[in-house]
Coordinates of C-alpha atoms in Angstrom, one line a residue:
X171 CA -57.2 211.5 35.7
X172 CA -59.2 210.9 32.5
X173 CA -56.0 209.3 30.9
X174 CA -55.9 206.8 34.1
X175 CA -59.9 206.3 33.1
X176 CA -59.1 205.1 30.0
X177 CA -56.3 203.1 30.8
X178 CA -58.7 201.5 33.1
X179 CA -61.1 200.9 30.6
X180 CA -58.9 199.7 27.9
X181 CA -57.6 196.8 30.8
X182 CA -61.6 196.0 31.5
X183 CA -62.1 195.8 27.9
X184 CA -59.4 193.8 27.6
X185 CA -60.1 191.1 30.3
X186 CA -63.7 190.9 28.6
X187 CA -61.8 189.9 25.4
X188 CA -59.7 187.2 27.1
X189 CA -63.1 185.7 28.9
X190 CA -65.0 185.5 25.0
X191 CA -62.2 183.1 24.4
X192 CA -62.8 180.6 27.8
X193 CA -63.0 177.3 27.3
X194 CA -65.4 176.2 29.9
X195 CA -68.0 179.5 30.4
X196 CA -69.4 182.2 28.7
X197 CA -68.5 185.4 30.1
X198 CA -70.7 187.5 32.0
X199 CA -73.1 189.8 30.1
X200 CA -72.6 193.7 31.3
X201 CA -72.8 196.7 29.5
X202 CA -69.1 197.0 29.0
X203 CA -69.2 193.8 27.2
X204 CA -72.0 194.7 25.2
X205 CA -70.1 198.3 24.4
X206 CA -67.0 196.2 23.4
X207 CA -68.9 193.5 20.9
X208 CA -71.2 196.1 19.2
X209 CA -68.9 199.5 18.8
X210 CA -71.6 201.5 20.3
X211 CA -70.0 203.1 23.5
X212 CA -74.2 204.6 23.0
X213 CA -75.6 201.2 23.5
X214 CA -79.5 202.7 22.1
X215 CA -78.5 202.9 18.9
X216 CA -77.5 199.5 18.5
X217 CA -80.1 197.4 16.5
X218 CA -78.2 194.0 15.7
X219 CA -75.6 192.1 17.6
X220 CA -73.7 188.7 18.4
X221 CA -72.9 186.9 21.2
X222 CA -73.5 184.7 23.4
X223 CA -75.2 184.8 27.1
X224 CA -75.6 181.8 30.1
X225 CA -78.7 182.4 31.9
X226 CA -77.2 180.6 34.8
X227 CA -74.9 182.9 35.5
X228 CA -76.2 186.4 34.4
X229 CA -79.3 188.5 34.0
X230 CA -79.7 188.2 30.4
X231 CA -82.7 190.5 30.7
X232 CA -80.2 192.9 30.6
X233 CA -80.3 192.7 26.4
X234 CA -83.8 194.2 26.5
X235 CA -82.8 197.8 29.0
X236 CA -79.1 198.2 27.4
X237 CA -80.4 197.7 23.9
X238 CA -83.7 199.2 23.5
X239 CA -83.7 199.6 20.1
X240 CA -82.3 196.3 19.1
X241 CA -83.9 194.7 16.2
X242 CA -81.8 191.3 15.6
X243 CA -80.1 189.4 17.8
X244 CA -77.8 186.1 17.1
X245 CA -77.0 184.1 20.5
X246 CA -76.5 180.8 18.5
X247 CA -74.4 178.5 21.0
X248 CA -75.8 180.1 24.3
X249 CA -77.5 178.6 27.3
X250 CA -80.9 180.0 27.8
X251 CA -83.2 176.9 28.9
X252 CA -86.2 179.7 29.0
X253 CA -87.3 182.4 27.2
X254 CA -88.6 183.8 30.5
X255 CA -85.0 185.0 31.1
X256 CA -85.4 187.6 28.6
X257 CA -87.8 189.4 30.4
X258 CA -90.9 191.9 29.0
X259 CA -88.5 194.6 27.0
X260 CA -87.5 193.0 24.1
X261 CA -90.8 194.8 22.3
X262 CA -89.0 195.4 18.9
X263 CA -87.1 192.3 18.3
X264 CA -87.9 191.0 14.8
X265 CA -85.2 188.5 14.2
X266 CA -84.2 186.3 17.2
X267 CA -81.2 183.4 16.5
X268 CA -80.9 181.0 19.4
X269 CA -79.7 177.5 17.8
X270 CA -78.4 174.9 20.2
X271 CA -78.6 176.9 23.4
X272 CA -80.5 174.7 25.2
X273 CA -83.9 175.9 24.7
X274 CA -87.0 173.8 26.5
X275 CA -89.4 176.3 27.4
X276 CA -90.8 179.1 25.0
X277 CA -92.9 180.9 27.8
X278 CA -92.3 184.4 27.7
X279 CA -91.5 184.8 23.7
X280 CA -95.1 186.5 23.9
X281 CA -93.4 189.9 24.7
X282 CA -91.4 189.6 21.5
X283 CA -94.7 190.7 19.8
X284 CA -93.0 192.3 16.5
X285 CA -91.0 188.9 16.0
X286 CA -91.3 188.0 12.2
X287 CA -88.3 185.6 12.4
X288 CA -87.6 182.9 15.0
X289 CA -84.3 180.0 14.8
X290 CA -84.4 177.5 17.4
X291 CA -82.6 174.8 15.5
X292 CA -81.1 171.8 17.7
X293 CA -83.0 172.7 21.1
X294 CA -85.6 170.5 23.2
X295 CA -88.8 172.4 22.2
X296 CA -92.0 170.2 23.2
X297 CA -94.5 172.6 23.5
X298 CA -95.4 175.8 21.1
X299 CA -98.3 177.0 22.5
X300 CA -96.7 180.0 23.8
X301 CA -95.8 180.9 19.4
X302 CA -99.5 181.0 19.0
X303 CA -100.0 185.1 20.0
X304 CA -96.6 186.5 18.0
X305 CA -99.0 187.4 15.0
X306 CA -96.3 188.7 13.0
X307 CA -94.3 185.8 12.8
X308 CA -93.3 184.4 9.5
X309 CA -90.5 182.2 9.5
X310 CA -90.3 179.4 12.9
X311 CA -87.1 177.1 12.3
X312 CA -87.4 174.2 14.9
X313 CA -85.4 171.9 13.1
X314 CA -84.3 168.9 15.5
X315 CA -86.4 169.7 18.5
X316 CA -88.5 167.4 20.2
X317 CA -92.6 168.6 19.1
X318 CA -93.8 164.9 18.9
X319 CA -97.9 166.2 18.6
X320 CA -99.7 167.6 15.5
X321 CA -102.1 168.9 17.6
X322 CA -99.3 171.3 18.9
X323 CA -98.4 171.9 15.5
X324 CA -101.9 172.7 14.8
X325 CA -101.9 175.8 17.7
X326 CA -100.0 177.8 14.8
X327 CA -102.6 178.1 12.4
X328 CA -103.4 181.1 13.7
X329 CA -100.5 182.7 13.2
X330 CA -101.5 184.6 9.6
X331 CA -98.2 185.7 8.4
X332 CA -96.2 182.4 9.0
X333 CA -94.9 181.8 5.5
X334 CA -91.7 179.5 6.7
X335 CA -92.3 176.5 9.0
X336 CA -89.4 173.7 10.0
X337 CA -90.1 170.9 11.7
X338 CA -87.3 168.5 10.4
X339 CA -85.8 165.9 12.5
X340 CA -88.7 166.5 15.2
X341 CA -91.0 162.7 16.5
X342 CA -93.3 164.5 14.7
X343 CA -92.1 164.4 11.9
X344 CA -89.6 161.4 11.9
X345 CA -92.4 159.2 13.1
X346 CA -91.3 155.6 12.0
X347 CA -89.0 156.6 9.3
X348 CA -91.2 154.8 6.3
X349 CA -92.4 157.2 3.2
X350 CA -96.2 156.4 4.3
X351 CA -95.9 157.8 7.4
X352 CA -93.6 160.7 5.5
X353 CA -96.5 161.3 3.2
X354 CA -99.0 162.0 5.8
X355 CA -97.5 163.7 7.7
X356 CA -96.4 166.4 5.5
X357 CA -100.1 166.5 4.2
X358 CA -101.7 166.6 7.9
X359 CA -99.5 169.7 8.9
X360 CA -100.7 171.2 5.6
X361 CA -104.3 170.5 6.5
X362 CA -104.0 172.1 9.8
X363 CA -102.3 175.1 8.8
X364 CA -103.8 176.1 5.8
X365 CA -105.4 178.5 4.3
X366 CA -105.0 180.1 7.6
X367 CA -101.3 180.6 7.7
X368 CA -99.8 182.1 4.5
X369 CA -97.2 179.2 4.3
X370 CA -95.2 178.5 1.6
X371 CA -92.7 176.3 2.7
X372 CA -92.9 173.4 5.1
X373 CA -89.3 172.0 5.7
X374 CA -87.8 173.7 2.9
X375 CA -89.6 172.0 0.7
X376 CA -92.3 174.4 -1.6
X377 CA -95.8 174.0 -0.6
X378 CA -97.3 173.5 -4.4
X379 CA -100.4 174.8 -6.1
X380 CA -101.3 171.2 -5.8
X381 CA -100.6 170.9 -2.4
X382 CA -102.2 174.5 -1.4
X383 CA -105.6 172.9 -3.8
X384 CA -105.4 169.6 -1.9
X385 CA -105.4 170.8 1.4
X386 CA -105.8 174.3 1.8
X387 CA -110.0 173.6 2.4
X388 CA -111.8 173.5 5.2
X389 CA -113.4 170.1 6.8
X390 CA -116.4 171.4 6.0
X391 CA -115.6 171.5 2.3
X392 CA -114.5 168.3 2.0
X393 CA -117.6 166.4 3.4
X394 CA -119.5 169.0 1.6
X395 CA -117.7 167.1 -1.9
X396 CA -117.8 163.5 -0.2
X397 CA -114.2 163.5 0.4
X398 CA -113.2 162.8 4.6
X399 CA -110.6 165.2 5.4
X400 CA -107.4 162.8 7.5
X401 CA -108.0 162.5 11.1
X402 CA -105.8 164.8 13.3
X403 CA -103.6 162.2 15.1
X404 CA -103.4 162.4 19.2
X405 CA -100.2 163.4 20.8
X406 CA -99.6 159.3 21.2
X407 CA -99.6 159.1 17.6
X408 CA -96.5 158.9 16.8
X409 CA -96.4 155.7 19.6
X410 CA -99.4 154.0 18.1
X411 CA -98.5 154.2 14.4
X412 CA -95.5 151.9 14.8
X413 CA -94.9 148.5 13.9
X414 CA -94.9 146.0 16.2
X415 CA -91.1 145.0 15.7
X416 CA -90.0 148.4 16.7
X417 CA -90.6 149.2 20.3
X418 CA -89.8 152.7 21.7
X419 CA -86.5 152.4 22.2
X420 CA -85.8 151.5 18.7
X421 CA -87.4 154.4 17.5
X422 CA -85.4 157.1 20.0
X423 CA -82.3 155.4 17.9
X424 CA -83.6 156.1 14.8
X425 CA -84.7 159.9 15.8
X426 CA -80.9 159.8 17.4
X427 CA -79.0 159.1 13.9
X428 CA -81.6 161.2 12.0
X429 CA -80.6 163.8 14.2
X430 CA -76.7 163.0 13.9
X431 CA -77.1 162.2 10.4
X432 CA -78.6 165.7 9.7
X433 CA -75.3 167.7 11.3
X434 CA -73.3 165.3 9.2
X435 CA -75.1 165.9 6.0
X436 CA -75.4 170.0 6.4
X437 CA -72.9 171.1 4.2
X438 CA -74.1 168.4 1.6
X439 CA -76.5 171.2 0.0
X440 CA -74.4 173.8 -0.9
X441 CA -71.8 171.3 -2.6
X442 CA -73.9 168.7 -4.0
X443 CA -78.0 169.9 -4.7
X444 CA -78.6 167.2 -2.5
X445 CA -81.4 168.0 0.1
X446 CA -80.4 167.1 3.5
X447 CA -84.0 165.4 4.2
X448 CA -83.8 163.7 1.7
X449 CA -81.0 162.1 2.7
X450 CA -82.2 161.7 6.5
X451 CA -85.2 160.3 5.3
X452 CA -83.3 157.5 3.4
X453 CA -81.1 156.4 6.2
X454 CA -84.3 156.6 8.2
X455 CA -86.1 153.9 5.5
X456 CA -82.5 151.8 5.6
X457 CA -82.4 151.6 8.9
X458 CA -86.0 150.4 9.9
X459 CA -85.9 148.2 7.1
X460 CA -82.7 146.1 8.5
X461 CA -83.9 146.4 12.2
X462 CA -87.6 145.2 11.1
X463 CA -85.6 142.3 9.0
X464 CA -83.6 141.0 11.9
X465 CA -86.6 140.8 14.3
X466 CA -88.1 138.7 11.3
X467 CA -85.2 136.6 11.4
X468 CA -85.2 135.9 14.8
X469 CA -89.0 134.4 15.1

């Protein structure tokens, strides 16, 4: 009987393998399969694992009652358009890894209240309030989402620990491409977010001494020393900044190939020294430069 049990077993297991490998789905998450990809036929000792889940078709709250313990979890390439799905058990995750999976909606991350590390790379992120209660958060990768408002960026500055911020390839950041716009913006998320947060890096770029001197004081300083602090833009900012040659839809192509041109360009680091946003932020300049040319031209 037991060696029938087994035998039984290893055939489950063994379907679950073929399934990882589907083309066209990702296979349902149960506690075989989580057995299977972590080793642990005791599933509360795991603390770190990979895969990948479809909240469409399974109860992905499942992660937080068969691993209780888990600390980390990488679920790059999933389909989880909520965070909701996780449900209210996940209470010692630290390290959560969810690029392109489809994010939109953050609501529910709040029961994550030990997360010090958060990668949501390549989703549709708009709003971040829900960030604003994980106190121990430190590093908030939201490269390529779609956070046009720095009054939403602002909603982090309470968020003491945050050391790491990415907002590359975001409207909010892409804006109209030119190294004005750039400028300020870099220096307005500063402003909101220090000396609040403890951030160090903005886009993994250094925040300076220069920059943490410049504007890491409050509003009440700088009037104080005759010096107006820059005005915190609306969320239509982004809209009412551009030039009058580009229109909105020329400005969705330029966020498009910044955010194409970024994929492209990610390896470019590694070989080269080359930082990716600084080469995004050129093609951005080249190409608002010939579109703002040809509707010159054709006065």
């Amino acid at each position: 009987m037991a060696a029938a049990e087994d035998d039984l077993d290893q055939m489950l297991a063994d379907m679950d393998a073929g399934a990882d490998v589907l083309a066209d789905g990702i296979p349902p998450l149960t506690e075989a399969r989580l057995r299977r990809i972590t080793g642990f036929d005791d599933l509360s000792c795991v603390v770190e694992a990979e895969l990948t889940v479809d909240a469409a078709t399974a109860t992905v709250d499942l992660l937080g009652t068969a691993l209780p313990a888990v600390t980390d979890l990488h679920l790059a390439g999933s389909r989880v358009p909520s965070l909701r799905a996780f449900g209210t058990r996940l209470v010692h995750l630290k390290r959560l890894w969810l690029g392109r999976s489809g994010v939109a909606d953050l609501s529910g991350v709040q029961f994550m209240h030990q997360l010090s590390e958060l990668y949501l790379p390549f989703n549709a992120v708009e709003d971040v309030s829900p960030l604003s209660g994980l106190l121990n958060l430190e590093v908030l990768d939201l490269d390529s989402n779609l956070v046009a408002s720095l009054d939403d960026v602002a909603l982090l500055h309470g968020l003491s620990e945050l050391k790491s911020l990415v907002l590359s390839d975001n409207p909010v950041a892409v804006g109209d491409g030119t190294a004005e716009y750039i400028a300020a913006y870099r220096g307005r998320v500063l402003s909101a977010l220090l000396p609040e947060t403890s951030l160090d890096s903005l886009d993994d770029t250094p925040v300076t001494a220069e920059e943490r001197a410049q504007f890491g004081t409050s509003a009440d300083n700088d009037e104080e020393d005759g010096v107006a602090s820059p005005p915190a833009p609306s969320a239509s900012f982004v809209q009412q900044s551009q030039p009058a040659a580009l229109d909105a839809e020329k400005l969705k192509a330029a966020a498009e190939l910044a955010r194409e041109k970024r994929v492209l360009a990610e390896g470019i680091r590694a070989t080269t020294g080359v930082g990716i946003d600084a080469i995004v932020q050129e093609e951005h300049r080249s190409l608002l430069s010939r579109q703002s040319s040809s509707a010159a031209g054709t006065r």
